[in-house]
mmCIF file of C-alpha atoms in Angstrom:
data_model
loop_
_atom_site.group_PDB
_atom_site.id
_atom_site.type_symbol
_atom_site.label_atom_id
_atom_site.label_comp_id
_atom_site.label_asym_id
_atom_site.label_seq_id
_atom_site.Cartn_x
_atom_site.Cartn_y
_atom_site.Cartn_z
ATOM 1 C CA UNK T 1 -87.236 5.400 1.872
ATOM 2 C CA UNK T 2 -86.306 6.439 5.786
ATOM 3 C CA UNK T 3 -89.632 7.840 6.186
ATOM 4 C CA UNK T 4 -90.830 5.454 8.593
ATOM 5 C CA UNK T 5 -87.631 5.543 10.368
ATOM 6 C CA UNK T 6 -88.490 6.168 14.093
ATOM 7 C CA UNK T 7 -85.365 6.981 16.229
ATOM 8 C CA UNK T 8 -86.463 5.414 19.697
ATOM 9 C CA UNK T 9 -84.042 6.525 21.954
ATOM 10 C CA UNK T 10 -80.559 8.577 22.271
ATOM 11 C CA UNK T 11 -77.352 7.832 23.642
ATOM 12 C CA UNK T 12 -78.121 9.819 26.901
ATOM 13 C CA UNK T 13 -80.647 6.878 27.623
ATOM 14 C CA UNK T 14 -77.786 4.099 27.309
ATOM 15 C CA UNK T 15 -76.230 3.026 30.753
ATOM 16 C CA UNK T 16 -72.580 3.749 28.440
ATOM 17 C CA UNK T 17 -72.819 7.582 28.416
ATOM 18 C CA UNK T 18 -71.933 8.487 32.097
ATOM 19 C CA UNK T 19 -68.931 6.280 32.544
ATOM 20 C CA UNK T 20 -67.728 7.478 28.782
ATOM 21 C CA UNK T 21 -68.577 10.862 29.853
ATOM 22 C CA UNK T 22 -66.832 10.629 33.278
ATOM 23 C CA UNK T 23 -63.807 9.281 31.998
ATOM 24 C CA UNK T 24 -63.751 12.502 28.528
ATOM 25 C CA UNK T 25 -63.838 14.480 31.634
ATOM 26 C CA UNK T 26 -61.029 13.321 33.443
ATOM 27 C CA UNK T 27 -58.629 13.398 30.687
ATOM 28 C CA UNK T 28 -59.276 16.398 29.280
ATOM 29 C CA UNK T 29 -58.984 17.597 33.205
ATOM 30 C CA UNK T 30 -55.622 16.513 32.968
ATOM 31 C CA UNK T 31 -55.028 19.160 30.465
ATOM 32 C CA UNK T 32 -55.746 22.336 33.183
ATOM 33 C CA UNK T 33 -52.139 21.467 34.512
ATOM 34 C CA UNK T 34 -48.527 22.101 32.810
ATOM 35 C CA UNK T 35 -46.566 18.849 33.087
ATOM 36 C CA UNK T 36 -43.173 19.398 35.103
ATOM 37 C CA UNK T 37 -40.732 17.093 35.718
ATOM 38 C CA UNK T 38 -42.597 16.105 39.455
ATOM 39 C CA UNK T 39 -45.936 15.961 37.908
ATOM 40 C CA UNK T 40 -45.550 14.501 34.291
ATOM 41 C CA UNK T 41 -46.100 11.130 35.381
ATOM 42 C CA UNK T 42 -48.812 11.532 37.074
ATOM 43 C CA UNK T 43 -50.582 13.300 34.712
ATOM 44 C CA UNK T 44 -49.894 10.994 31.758
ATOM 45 C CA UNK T 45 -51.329 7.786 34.139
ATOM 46 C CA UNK T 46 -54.689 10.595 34.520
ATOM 47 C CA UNK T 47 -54.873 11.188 30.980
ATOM 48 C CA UNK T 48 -54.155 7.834 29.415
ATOM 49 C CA UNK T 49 -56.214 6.339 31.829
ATOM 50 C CA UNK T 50 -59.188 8.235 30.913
ATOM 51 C CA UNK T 51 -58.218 7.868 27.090
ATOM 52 C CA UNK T 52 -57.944 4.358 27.526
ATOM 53 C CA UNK T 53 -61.214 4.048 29.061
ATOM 54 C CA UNK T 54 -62.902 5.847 26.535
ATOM 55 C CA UNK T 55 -61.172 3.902 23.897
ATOM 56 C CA UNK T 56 -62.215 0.816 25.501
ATOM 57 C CA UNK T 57 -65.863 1.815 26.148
ATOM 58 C CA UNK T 58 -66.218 2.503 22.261
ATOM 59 C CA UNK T 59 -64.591 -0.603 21.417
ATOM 60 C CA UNK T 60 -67.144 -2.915 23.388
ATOM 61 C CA UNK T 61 -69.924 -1.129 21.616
ATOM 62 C CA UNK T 62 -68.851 -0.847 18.124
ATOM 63 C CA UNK T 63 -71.116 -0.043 15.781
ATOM 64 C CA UNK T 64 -71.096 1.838 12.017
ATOM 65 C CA UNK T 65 -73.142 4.640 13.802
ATOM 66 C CA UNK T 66 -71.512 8.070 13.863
ATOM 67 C CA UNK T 67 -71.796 8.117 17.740
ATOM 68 C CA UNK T 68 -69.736 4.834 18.011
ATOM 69 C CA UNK T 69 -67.331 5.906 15.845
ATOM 70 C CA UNK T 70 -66.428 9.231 17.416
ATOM 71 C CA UNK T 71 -66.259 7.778 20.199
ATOM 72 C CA UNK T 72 -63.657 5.674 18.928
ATOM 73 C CA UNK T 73 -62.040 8.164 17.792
ATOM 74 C CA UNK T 74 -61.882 10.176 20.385
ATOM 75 C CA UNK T 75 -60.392 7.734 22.699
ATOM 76 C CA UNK T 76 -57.525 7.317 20.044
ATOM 77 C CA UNK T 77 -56.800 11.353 20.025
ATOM 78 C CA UNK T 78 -56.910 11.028 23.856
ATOM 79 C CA UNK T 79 -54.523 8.271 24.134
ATOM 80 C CA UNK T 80 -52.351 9.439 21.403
ATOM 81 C CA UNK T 81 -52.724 13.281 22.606
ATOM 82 C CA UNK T 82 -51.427 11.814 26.391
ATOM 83 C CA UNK T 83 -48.552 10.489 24.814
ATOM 84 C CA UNK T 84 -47.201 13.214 22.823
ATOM 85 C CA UNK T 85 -47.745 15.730 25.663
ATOM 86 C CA UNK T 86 -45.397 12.977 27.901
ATOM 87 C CA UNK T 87 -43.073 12.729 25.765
ATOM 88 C CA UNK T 88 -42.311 16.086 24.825
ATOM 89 C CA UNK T 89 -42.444 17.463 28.514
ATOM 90 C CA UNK T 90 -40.082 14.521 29.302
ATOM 91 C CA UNK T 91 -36.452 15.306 30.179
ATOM 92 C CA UNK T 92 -34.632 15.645 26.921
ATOM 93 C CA UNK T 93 -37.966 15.536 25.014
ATOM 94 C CA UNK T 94 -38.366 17.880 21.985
ATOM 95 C CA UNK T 95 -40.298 20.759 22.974
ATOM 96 C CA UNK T 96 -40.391 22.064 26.650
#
């Protein structure tokens, strides 16, 4: 049935994977640091920004392909991993 399936090109040959790539890389970047009360802002903004990029990316090109679809949910892990770290290095958050 798929033997005449020809896969023409990856998703290293779309223009989406450096930007989606870039911004993977600056989130999980924000993870090399241990949020403090001077620097927990700052590093949520970094994180969620790149998880909301991601998100977004893989939103704009949705498709029921597997790459599409982890890249969705990536960007929701990202975003909801940001938030979780926030809150529980905020003052009088749950775990410090």
């Amino acid at each position: 049935l798929f033997s005449n399936l020809i896969v023409s090109r990856s998703g290293f040959a779309l223009p989406l994977h450096t930007p989606l790539t870039v911004c993977a890389l600056v989130s999980g970047a924000a993870l090399l640091w241990t949020p403090s009360e001077t620097n927990g802002l700052s590093l949520l903004a970094v994180q969620g920004a790149g998880g909301l990029g991601v998100l977004i990316l893989a939103l704009t090109h949705f498709a029921l392909e597997p790459g599409a679809l982890v890249g969705l949910l990536g960007g929701v892990l990202l975003v909801a991993g940001a938030l979780g770290r926030y809150q529980s290095s905020a003052p009088g958050g749950a775990a410090r």
